[in-house]
Short mmCIF file of C-alpha atoms in Angstrom, two decimals:
data_model
loop_
_atom_site.label_atom_id
_atom_site.label_comp_id
_atom_site.label_asym_id
_atom_site.label_seq_id
_atom_site.Cartn_x
_atom_site.Cartn_y
_atom_site.Cartn_z
CA MET Z 1 128.09 52.01 78.46
CA LYS Z 2 128.89 54.33 75.55
CA THR Z 3 132.57 55.09 75.10
CA TYR Z 4 134.35 58.17 73.76
CA LEU Z 5 137.92 56.98 73.24
CA LEU Z 6 140.66 59.24 71.93
CA GLU Z 7 143.28 58.11 69.44
CA THR Z 8 146.49 58.07 71.43
CA SER Z 9 149.88 56.40 71.63
CA VAL Z 10 150.04 56.78 75.42
CA PRO Z 11 147.62 55.59 78.09
CA LEU Z 12 145.16 58.32 79.06
CA PRO Z 13 142.88 58.67 82.07
CA LEU Z 14 139.19 57.91 81.61
CA VAL Z 15 136.16 59.68 83.08
CA LEU Z 16 133.12 57.43 83.52
CA ILE Z 17 130.04 59.67 83.64
CA CYS Z 18 126.86 58.90 85.59
CA PRO Z 19 124.23 61.43 84.44
CA GLY Z 20 121.63 62.75 86.84
CA GLY Z 21 117.88 62.45 86.66
CA GLY Z 22 116.65 61.46 90.10
CA TYR Z 23 117.17 57.76 89.36
CA GLU Z 24 114.10 58.17 87.11
CA HIS Z 25 115.74 59.12 83.81
CA LEU Z 26 119.20 59.94 82.49
CA SER Z 27 119.86 63.57 81.63
CA GLU Z 28 121.07 63.98 78.05
CA ARG Z 29 122.51 67.37 79.05
CA GLU Z 30 124.85 65.60 81.50
CA SER Z 31 125.87 62.85 79.08
CA ASP Z 32 127.36 63.36 75.61
CA PRO Z 33 128.29 67.06 76.04
CA VAL Z 34 130.22 66.27 79.21
CA ALA Z 35 131.98 63.34 77.55
CA ARG Z 36 133.05 65.56 74.65
CA LYS Z 37 134.30 68.19 77.09
CA MET Z 38 136.36 65.59 78.91
CA ASN Z 39 137.81 64.49 75.55
CA SER Z 40 138.83 68.08 74.86
CA LEU Z 41 140.74 68.09 78.15
CA GLY Z 42 142.67 64.93 77.29
CA PHE Z 43 140.51 62.27 78.94
CA HIS Z 44 138.92 59.23 77.44
CA ALA Z 45 135.26 59.23 78.47
CA ALA Z 46 132.32 56.90 78.84
CA VAL Z 47 128.67 57.43 79.76
CA LEU Z 48 126.88 54.82 81.84
CA SER Z 49 123.20 53.95 81.40
CA TYR Z 50 122.44 52.55 84.84
CA SER Z 51 119.31 51.01 86.38
CA LEU Z 52 116.43 53.36 87.12
CA ALA Z 53 113.17 53.22 89.03
CA PRO Z 54 111.44 50.91 89.53
CA MET Z 55 114.47 49.07 90.84
CA GLU Z 56 115.73 47.72 94.13
CA PHE Z 57 118.97 48.74 95.85
CA PRO Z 58 121.77 48.11 94.90
CA ALA Z 59 120.93 47.52 91.23
CA ALA Z 60 122.38 50.78 89.94
CA LEU Z 61 125.47 50.37 92.13
CA CYS Z 62 126.06 46.93 90.63
CA ASP Z 63 125.83 48.47 87.15
CA LEU Z 64 128.49 51.02 88.04
CA ALA Z 65 130.78 48.42 89.61
CA GLU Z 66 130.47 46.27 86.48
CA ALA Z 67 131.33 49.27 84.29
CA VAL Z 68 134.49 50.06 86.26
CA ALA Z 69 135.53 46.40 86.10
CA THR Z 70 134.93 46.40 82.34
CA ILE Z 71 137.17 49.45 81.93
CA ARG Z 72 139.90 47.87 84.07
CA GLY Z 73 139.67 44.71 81.97
CA ARG Z 74 140.24 46.70 78.78
CA VAL Z 75 142.91 49.19 79.80
CA ALA Z 76 145.38 47.75 77.28
CA GLU Z 77 142.83 47.55 74.45
CA TRP Z 78 141.51 51.07 75.07
CA ASN Z 79 144.86 52.59 76.09
CA VAL Z 80 143.59 53.68 79.51
CA ASN Z 81 145.83 54.68 82.40
CA PRO Z 82 144.78 52.14 85.08
CA ASP Z 83 145.67 54.65 87.80
CA GLY Z 84 143.46 57.34 86.27
CA ILE Z 85 139.92 55.93 86.26
CA VAL Z 86 137.57 58.70 87.41
CA VAL Z 87 133.93 58.05 88.31
CA ALA Z 88 131.93 61.22 87.71
CA GLY Z 89 128.36 61.87 88.76
CA PHE Z 90 125.82 64.65 88.44
CA SER Z 91 122.98 65.07 90.95
CA ALA Z 92 121.54 61.56 91.51
CA GLY Z 93 124.41 60.25 89.40
CA GLY Z 94 126.66 61.90 91.97
CA HIS Z 95 124.95 59.84 94.64
CA LEU Z 96 125.61 56.71 92.61
CA ALA Z 97 129.27 57.64 92.07
CA ALA Z 98 129.76 58.47 95.75
CA SER Z 99 128.08 55.19 96.71
CA LEU Z 100 130.76 53.26 94.83
CA GLY Z 101 133.39 55.49 96.42
CA CYS Z 102 132.05 54.40 99.81
CA TYR Z 103 131.17 50.77 99.24
CA TRP Z 104 133.71 49.35 96.79
CA GLY Z 105 135.78 48.07 99.70
CA PHE Z 106 133.01 47.19 102.14
CA GLY Z 107 132.12 43.73 100.85
CA LEU Z 108 128.59 44.83 99.97
CA LEU Z 109 129.09 43.83 96.33
CA ASP Z 110 131.09 40.64 96.91
CA ASP Z 111 128.17 38.32 96.16
CA LEU Z 112 126.53 40.58 93.59
CA VAL Z 113 129.26 41.21 91.02
CA PRO Z 114 131.85 38.64 89.87
CA HIS Z 115 134.82 40.94 90.39
CA SER Z 116 137.40 41.62 93.07
CA LYS Z 117 137.43 44.83 95.08
CA ASP Z 118 140.46 46.05 93.15
CA GLU Z 119 138.61 45.59 89.86
CA ILE Z 120 135.67 47.79 90.88
CA ARG Z 121 137.71 50.44 92.69
CA PRO Z 122 137.59 53.99 91.28
CA ASN Z 123 140.84 55.94 91.45
CA TYR Z 124 139.16 59.35 91.69
CA MET Z 125 135.74 60.95 92.11
CA LEU Z 126 134.24 63.91 90.26
CA LEU Z 127 130.99 64.95 91.96
CA CYS Z 128 128.84 67.70 90.47
CA TYR Z 129 126.02 69.07 92.70
CA PRO Z 130 125.61 65.53 94.09
CA VAL Z 131 122.75 64.03 96.05
CA ILE Z 132 124.52 62.79 99.19
CA THR Z 133 122.31 62.69 102.25
CA ALA Z 134 119.07 60.91 103.11
CA ASP Z 135 118.48 63.26 106.04
CA VAL Z 136 114.99 64.65 105.48
CA LYS Z 137 116.21 68.18 106.26
CA HIS Z 138 118.41 68.35 103.16
CA CYS Z 139 117.78 65.32 100.94
CA HIS Z 140 116.34 65.07 97.45
CA GLU Z 141 113.54 62.76 98.51
CA GLY Z 142 112.74 61.39 95.07
CA SER Z 143 116.31 60.32 94.42
CA ILE Z 144 116.61 58.57 97.77
CA ARG Z 145 113.35 56.69 97.36
CA ASN Z 146 114.17 55.66 93.80
CA ALA Z 147 117.68 54.55 94.76
CA LEU Z 148 116.30 52.27 97.47
CA GLY Z 149 113.20 50.91 95.78
CA LYS Z 150 109.89 50.36 97.52
CA ASN Z 151 111.10 47.32 99.48
CA ASN Z 152 114.15 48.98 101.04
CA LEU Z 153 112.87 52.28 102.39
CA ASP Z 154 114.05 51.32 105.87
CA MET Z 155 117.67 51.53 104.63
CA ARG Z 156 117.82 55.31 104.38
CA ASP Z 157 120.86 55.61 106.61
CA PHE Z 158 122.71 53.12 104.42
CA VAL Z 159 122.41 55.42 101.39
CA SER Z 160 123.23 58.57 103.38
CA ILE Z 161 126.79 58.69 102.09
CA GLU Z 162 128.22 61.16 104.59
CA ASN Z 163 127.66 58.61 107.38
CA HIS Z 164 129.81 55.89 105.78
CA VAL Z 165 132.97 57.63 104.54
CA GLU Z 166 136.14 55.73 105.41
CA PRO Z 167 139.81 56.27 104.46
CA SER Z 168 139.29 54.06 101.38
CA PHE Z 169 137.12 56.76 99.77
CA PRO Z 170 138.93 57.97 96.61
CA PRO Z 171 140.38 61.47 96.23
CA THR Z 172 137.52 63.72 95.20
CA PHE Z 173 136.84 66.89 93.23
CA MET Z 174 133.40 68.33 93.98
CA TRP Z 175 131.40 71.44 93.19
CA HIS Z 176 127.96 72.83 93.98
CA THR Z 177 126.09 76.16 94.04
CA LEU Z 178 124.46 78.01 96.92
CA GLU Z 179 121.40 78.78 94.82
CA ASP Z 180 120.65 75.10 94.18
CA GLU Z 181 117.17 74.56 95.62
CA ALA Z 182 116.52 71.05 94.29
CA VAL Z 183 119.61 69.49 95.90
CA PRO Z 184 120.75 71.90 98.62
CA ALA Z 185 124.45 72.58 99.01
CA GLU Z 186 124.28 70.95 102.45
CA ASN Z 187 124.57 67.64 100.54
CA SER Z 188 128.09 68.34 99.31
CA LEU Z 189 129.00 70.26 102.47
CA LEU Z 190 128.20 67.20 104.58
CA LEU Z 191 130.37 65.07 102.34
CA ALA Z 192 133.18 67.62 102.41
CA MET Z 193 133.15 67.54 106.21
CA ALA Z 194 133.23 63.73 106.19
CA LEU Z 195 136.16 63.69 103.75
CA ARG Z 196 137.97 66.23 105.91
CA ARG Z 197 137.34 64.15 109.02
CA GLU Z 198 138.83 61.04 107.40
CA GLY Z 199 141.83 62.86 105.95
CA ILE Z 200 140.85 62.20 102.33
CA ASP Z 201 142.33 64.32 99.57
CA PHE Z 202 139.63 66.54 98.10
CA GLU Z 203 138.96 69.90 96.48
CA TYR Z 204 135.58 71.59 96.85
CA HIS Z 205 134.18 74.59 95.01
CA LEU Z 206 130.96 76.21 96.21
CA PHE Z 207 129.79 78.80 93.69
CA GLN Z 208 127.27 81.38 94.79
CA LYS Z 209 125.24 81.61 91.59
CA GLY Z 210 123.57 78.83 89.65
CA CYS Z 211 120.48 76.63 89.68
CA HIS Z 212 120.44 72.85 89.90
CA GLY Z 213 121.40 70.81 86.85
CA LEU Z 214 123.90 73.18 85.28
CA SER Z 215 125.96 70.45 83.58
CA LEU Z 216 128.69 72.46 81.80
CA ALA Z 217 126.78 75.70 82.59
CA THR Z 218 127.24 76.78 78.95
CA PRO Z 219 124.79 77.51 76.11
CA GLU Z 220 125.53 74.03 74.75
CA THR Z 221 124.00 72.37 77.81
CA ALA Z 222 121.27 74.93 78.51
CA LYS Z 223 117.65 73.84 78.71
CA PRO Z 224 115.34 74.75 75.81
CA ASP Z 225 114.11 77.78 77.75
CA GLY Z 226 117.70 79.04 78.04
CA SER Z 227 118.08 78.29 81.73
CA CYS Z 228 120.98 76.35 83.28
CA GLN Z 229 123.64 78.72 82.03
CA GLN Z 230 125.94 80.33 84.57
CA LYS Z 231 129.09 82.09 83.48
CA GLU Z 232 130.69 81.87 86.92
CA CYS Z 233 130.51 78.06 86.84
CA VAL Z 234 131.81 77.30 83.34
CA VAL Z 235 135.33 77.02 84.77
CA TRP Z 236 134.65 73.82 86.68
CA PRO Z 237 136.01 71.37 84.06
CA GLU Z 238 139.31 73.25 83.86
CA LEU Z 239 139.50 73.40 87.65
CA PHE Z 240 138.96 69.65 87.78
CA LYS Z 241 141.61 69.10 85.10
CA ALA Z 242 144.17 71.16 87.04
CA TRP Z 243 143.37 69.27 90.25
CA PHE Z 244 143.63 65.92 88.50
CA ASP Z 245 146.88 66.75 86.71
CA SER Z 246 148.51 67.67 90.00
CA ARG Z 247 147.87 64.13 91.24
CA VAL Z 248 148.31 61.83 88.24
CA ARG Z 249 151.46 61.28 86.25
CA CYS Z 250 151.37 62.93 82.82
CA PRO Z 251 152.92 60.43 80.34
CA GLU Z 252 153.74 63.04 77.72
CA SER Z 253 156.02 65.05 79.99
CA GLY Z 254 156.95 62.44 82.54
CA ARG Z 255 156.13 64.83 85.38
CA GLU Z 256 154.41 63.70 88.54
#
Protein backbone atom coordinates (compact mmCIF):
# COMPACT_ATOMS: atom_id res chain seq x y z
CA MET A 1 0.00 0.00 0.00
CA LYS A 2 1.45 3.34 -1.12
CA THR A 3 0.35 6.31 0.97
CA TYR A 4 -0.16 9.96 0.05
CA LEU A 5 -0.46 11.69 3.42
CA LEU A 6 -1.02 15.42 3.76
CA GLU A 7 0.69 17.55 6.37
CA THR A 8 -2.10 18.55 8.71
CA SER A 9 -2.81 19.53 12.30
CA VAL A 10 -6.30 18.02 12.21
CA PRO A 11 -7.42 14.49 11.37
CA LEU A 12 -8.42 14.18 7.72
CA PRO A 13 -10.42 11.51 5.90
CA LEU A 14 -8.52 8.99 3.80
CA VAL A 15 -9.44 7.49 0.42
CA LEU A 16 -8.02 4.00 -0.15
CA ILE A 17 -7.90 3.41 -3.92
CA CYS A 18 -8.28 0.02 -5.60
CA PRO A 19 -7.30 0.51 -9.27
CA GLY A 20 -9.01 -1.45 -12.01
CA GLY A 21 -7.50 -3.88 -14.47
CA GLY A 22 -9.75 -6.92 -14.60
CA TYR A 23 -7.96 -8.52 -11.63
CA GLU A 24 -5.13 -9.08 -14.15
CA HIS A 25 -3.12 -5.87 -13.69
CA LEU A 26 -3.40 -2.58 -11.84
CA SER A 27 -4.16 0.48 -13.93
CA GLU A 28 -1.58 3.22 -13.41
CA ARG A 29 -4.13 5.72 -14.75
CA GLU A 30 -6.42 4.89 -11.81
CA SER A 31 -3.67 5.00 -9.19
CA ASP A 32 -1.31 7.93 -8.55
CA PRO A 33 -3.31 10.57 -10.48
CA VAL A 34 -6.44 9.74 -8.49
CA ALA A 35 -4.53 9.84 -5.21
CA ARG A 36 -3.13 13.27 -6.06
CA LYS A 37 -6.61 14.49 -6.97
CA MET A 38 -7.96 13.28 -3.65
CA ASN A 39 -5.11 15.13 -1.90
CA SER A 40 -6.12 18.32 -3.71
CA LEU A 41 -9.64 17.90 -2.30
CA GLY A 42 -8.40 17.57 1.27
CA PHE A 43 -8.18 13.78 1.63
CA HIS A 44 -5.26 11.66 2.61
CA ALA A 45 -4.96 8.89 0.03
CA ALA A 46 -3.47 5.45 -0.43
CA VAL A 47 -3.25 3.07 -3.38
CA LEU A 48 -3.56 -0.66 -2.78
CA SER A 49 -1.64 -3.26 -4.79
CA TYR A 50 -3.90 -6.27 -4.30
CA SER A 51 -3.66 -9.90 -5.41
CA LEU A 52 -4.19 -10.60 -9.11
CA ALA A 53 -4.74 -13.63 -11.29
CA PRO A 54 -3.78 -16.38 -10.90
CA MET A 55 -5.27 -16.27 -7.42
CA GLU A 56 -8.08 -17.91 -5.53
CA PHE A 57 -11.02 -16.12 -3.91
CA PRO A 58 -10.90 -14.31 -1.50
CA ALA A 59 -7.19 -13.41 -1.74
CA ALA A 60 -7.71 -9.87 -3.02
CA LEU A 61 -10.50 -9.27 -0.50
CA CYS A 62 -8.16 -10.30 2.32
CA ASP A 63 -5.59 -7.81 1.02
CA LEU A 64 -8.15 -5.02 1.14
CA ALA A 65 -9.36 -5.96 4.61
CA GLU A 66 -5.76 -5.96 5.85
CA ALA A 67 -5.20 -2.52 4.32
CA VAL A 68 -8.25 -1.03 6.04
CA ALA A 69 -7.14 -2.56 9.36
CA THR A 70 -3.66 -1.10 8.87
CA ILE A 71 -5.13 2.36 8.31
CA ARG A 72 -7.34 2.04 11.40
CA GLY A 73 -4.31 0.97 13.41
CA ARG A 74 -2.41 4.10 12.38
CA VAL A 75 -5.07 6.79 12.55
CA ALA A 76 -3.18 8.66 15.28
CA GLU A 77 0.21 8.33 13.55
CA TRP A 78 -1.14 9.38 10.15
CA ASN A 79 -3.69 11.90 11.48
CA VAL A 80 -6.65 10.13 9.87
CA ASN A 81 -10.27 10.72 10.81
CA PRO A 82 -11.36 7.21 11.89
CA ASP A 83 -14.92 7.99 10.80
CA GLY A 84 -13.81 9.02 7.31
CA ILE A 85 -12.13 5.96 5.78
CA VAL A 86 -13.35 5.65 2.19
CA VAL A 87 -12.70 2.56 0.07
CA ALA A 88 -12.63 3.56 -3.59
CA GLY A 89 -12.60 1.25 -6.57
CA PHE A 90 -12.47 1.54 -10.34
CA SER A 91 -13.87 -1.18 -12.61
CA ALA A 92 -12.64 -4.51 -11.16
CA GLY A 93 -11.28 -2.51 -8.23
CA GLY A 94 -14.86 -1.35 -7.75
CA HIS A 95 -15.89 -4.98 -7.48
CA LEU A 96 -13.22 -5.51 -4.84
CA ALA A 97 -14.29 -2.41 -2.90
CA ALA A 98 -17.96 -3.38 -3.07
CA SER A 99 -17.08 -6.91 -1.94
CA LEU A 100 -15.64 -5.53 1.28
CA GLY A 101 -18.69 -3.29 1.61
CA CYS A 102 -20.83 -6.44 1.48
CA TYR A 103 -18.74 -8.95 3.39
CA TRP A 104 -16.93 -7.06 6.16
CA GLY A 105 -19.71 -7.97 8.58
CA PHE A 106 -20.62 -11.42 7.28
CA GLY A 107 -17.96 -13.48 9.05
CA LEU A 108 -16.42 -14.56 5.74
CA LEU A 109 -13.04 -13.11 6.75
CA ASP A 110 -13.08 -14.12 10.42
CA ASP A 111 -10.63 -16.99 9.96
CA LEU A 112 -8.65 -15.36 7.16
CA VAL A 113 -7.52 -12.03 8.62
CA PRO A 114 -6.46 -11.46 12.25
CA HIS A 115 -8.72 -8.45 12.76
CA SER A 116 -12.16 -7.73 14.15
CA LYS A 117 -15.06 -6.71 11.96
CA ASP A 118 -14.81 -3.14 13.23
CA GLU A 119 -11.16 -2.97 12.18
CA ILE A 120 -11.87 -3.94 8.56
CA ARG A 121 -15.07 -1.92 8.17
CA PRO A 122 -15.05 0.88 5.58
CA ASN A 123 -16.98 4.02 6.52
CA TYR A 124 -17.84 4.96 2.94
CA MET A 125 -17.65 3.63 -0.62
CA LEU A 126 -16.58 5.42 -3.79
CA LEU A 127 -17.36 3.22 -6.81
CA CYS A 128 -16.33 4.31 -10.29
CA TYR A 129 -17.83 2.32 -13.22
CA PRO A 130 -17.65 -0.79 -11.01
CA VAL A 131 -17.88 -4.44 -11.96
CA ILE A 132 -20.77 -5.64 -9.78
CA THR A 133 -22.68 -8.56 -11.23
CA ALA A 134 -21.72 -12.08 -12.27
CA ASP A 135 -24.93 -12.41 -14.29
CA VAL A 136 -23.77 -13.45 -17.76
CA LYS A 137 -26.12 -10.90 -19.36
CA HIS A 138 -24.19 -7.92 -17.97
CA CYS A 139 -20.98 -9.10 -16.32
CA HIS A 140 -17.36 -8.45 -17.23
CA GLU A 141 -16.54 -12.14 -17.58
CA GLY A 142 -12.78 -11.80 -17.24
CA SER A 143 -13.01 -9.93 -13.96
CA ILE A 144 -15.41 -12.44 -12.46
CA ARG A 145 -13.31 -15.43 -13.48
CA ASN A 146 -10.10 -13.82 -12.22
CA ALA A 147 -11.71 -12.80 -8.93
CA LEU A 148 -12.81 -16.37 -8.27
CA GLY A 149 -9.83 -18.32 -9.54
CA LYS A 150 -10.05 -21.55 -11.48
CA ASN A 151 -11.09 -23.63 -8.46
CA ASN A 152 -14.04 -21.47 -7.42
CA LEU A 153 -15.97 -20.89 -10.63
CA ASP A 154 -19.07 -22.44 -9.06
CA MET A 155 -19.25 -19.46 -6.65
CA ARG A 156 -20.44 -16.92 -9.21
CA ASP A 157 -23.49 -15.94 -7.22
CA PHE A 158 -21.30 -15.26 -4.19
CA VAL A 159 -19.38 -12.56 -6.07
CA SER A 160 -22.50 -11.07 -7.66
CA ILE A 161 -22.60 -8.16 -5.23
CA GLU A 162 -26.14 -6.97 -5.91
CA ASN A 163 -27.48 -10.24 -4.47
CA HIS A 164 -25.83 -9.81 -1.06
CA VAL A 165 -26.41 -6.18 -0.05
CA GLU A 166 -27.55 -5.80 3.55
CA PRO A 167 -28.12 -2.73 5.76
CA SER A 168 -24.47 -2.93 6.90
CA PHE A 169 -23.31 -1.82 3.43
CA PRO A 170 -21.57 1.58 3.82
CA PRO A 171 -22.96 4.82 2.39
CA THR A 172 -21.92 4.94 -1.25
CA PHE A 173 -21.10 7.42 -3.99
CA MET A 174 -21.13 5.82 -7.43
CA TRP A 175 -20.88 6.88 -11.05
CA HIS A 176 -20.93 5.22 -14.47
CA THR A 177 -21.55 6.08 -18.14
CA LEU A 178 -24.19 4.81 -20.55
CA GLU A 179 -21.61 4.42 -23.30
CA ASP A 180 -19.49 1.99 -21.26
CA GLU A 181 -19.41 -1.20 -23.33
CA ALA A 182 -16.78 -3.12 -21.35
CA VAL A 183 -18.66 -2.95 -18.03
CA PRO A 184 -22.27 -2.08 -18.87
CA ALA A 185 -24.08 0.45 -16.71
CA GLU A 186 -26.44 -2.34 -15.63
CA ASN A 187 -23.70 -3.27 -13.12
CA SER A 188 -24.04 -0.06 -11.13
CA LEU A 189 -27.78 0.16 -11.78
CA LEU A 190 -28.27 -3.25 -10.17
CA LEU A 191 -26.27 -2.13 -7.17
CA ALA A 192 -28.18 1.15 -6.95
CA MET A 193 -31.46 -0.77 -6.86
CA ALA A 194 -30.11 -3.05 -4.13
CA LEU A 195 -28.93 -0.08 -2.06
CA ARG A 196 -32.33 1.56 -2.51
CA ARG A 197 -34.09 -1.63 -1.45
CA GLU A 198 -32.06 -1.83 1.77
CA GLY A 199 -32.44 1.86 2.60
CA ILE A 200 -28.72 2.60 2.31
CA ASP A 201 -27.54 6.17 1.83
CA PHE A 202 -26.15 6.57 -1.68
CA GLU A 203 -25.71 9.01 -4.54
CA TYR A 204 -25.52 7.78 -8.12
CA HIS A 205 -24.52 9.66 -11.26
CA LEU A 206 -25.07 8.08 -14.67
CA PHE A 207 -23.40 10.17 -17.36
CA GLN A 208 -24.45 9.67 -20.95
CA LYS A 209 -21.07 10.11 -22.61
CA GLY A 210 -17.83 8.30 -21.88
CA CYS A 211 -16.05 5.01 -22.53
CA HIS A 212 -14.88 2.55 -19.90
CA GLY A 213 -11.81 3.36 -17.84
CA LEU A 214 -12.11 7.14 -17.74
CA SER A 215 -10.33 7.56 -14.39
CA LEU A 216 -10.40 11.36 -13.89
CA ALA A 217 -11.60 11.79 -17.51
CA THR A 218 -8.96 14.51 -18.00
CA PRO A 219 -5.93 14.82 -20.30
CA GLU A 220 -3.74 13.79 -17.35
CA THR A 221 -5.32 10.33 -17.22
CA ALA A 222 -5.94 9.87 -20.95
CA LYS A 223 -4.54 6.87 -22.76
CA PRO A 224 -1.56 7.40 -25.09
CA ASP A 225 -3.93 7.57 -28.06
CA GLY A 226 -5.81 10.43 -26.40
CA SER A 227 -8.89 8.41 -25.53
CA CYS A 228 -10.52 8.25 -22.08
CA GLN A 229 -11.15 11.98 -21.87
CA GLN A 230 -14.71 13.16 -21.33
CA LYS A 231 -15.42 16.73 -20.34
CA GLU A 232 -18.88 15.91 -19.00
CA CYS A 233 -17.39 13.49 -16.45
CA VAL A 234 -14.49 15.53 -15.04
CA VAL A 235 -16.81 16.84 -12.32
CA TRP A 236 -17.12 13.52 -10.52
CA PRO A 237 -14.40 14.13 -7.88
CA GLU A 238 -15.99 17.42 -6.85
CA LEU A 239 -19.42 15.80 -6.77
CA PHE A 240 -18.02 13.09 -4.51
CA LYS A 241 -16.36 15.69 -2.28
CA ALA A 242 -19.64 17.61 -1.88
CA TRP A 243 -21.51 14.39 -1.07
CA PHE A 244 -18.87 13.33 1.45
CA ASP A 245 -18.67 16.73 3.14
CA SER A 246 -22.42 16.71 3.71
CA ARG A 247 -22.03 13.52 5.77
CA VAL A 248 -18.74 13.84 7.64
CA ARG A 249 -17.84 16.41 10.24
CA CYS A 250 -15.40 19.04 8.96
CA PRO A 251 -12.86 19.66 11.78
CA GLU A 252 -11.77 23.06 10.49
CA SER A 253 -15.22 24.61 10.73
CA GLY A 254 -16.83 22.33 13.27
CA ARG A 255 -19.89 21.92 11.05
CA GLU A 256 -21.68 18.63 10.68
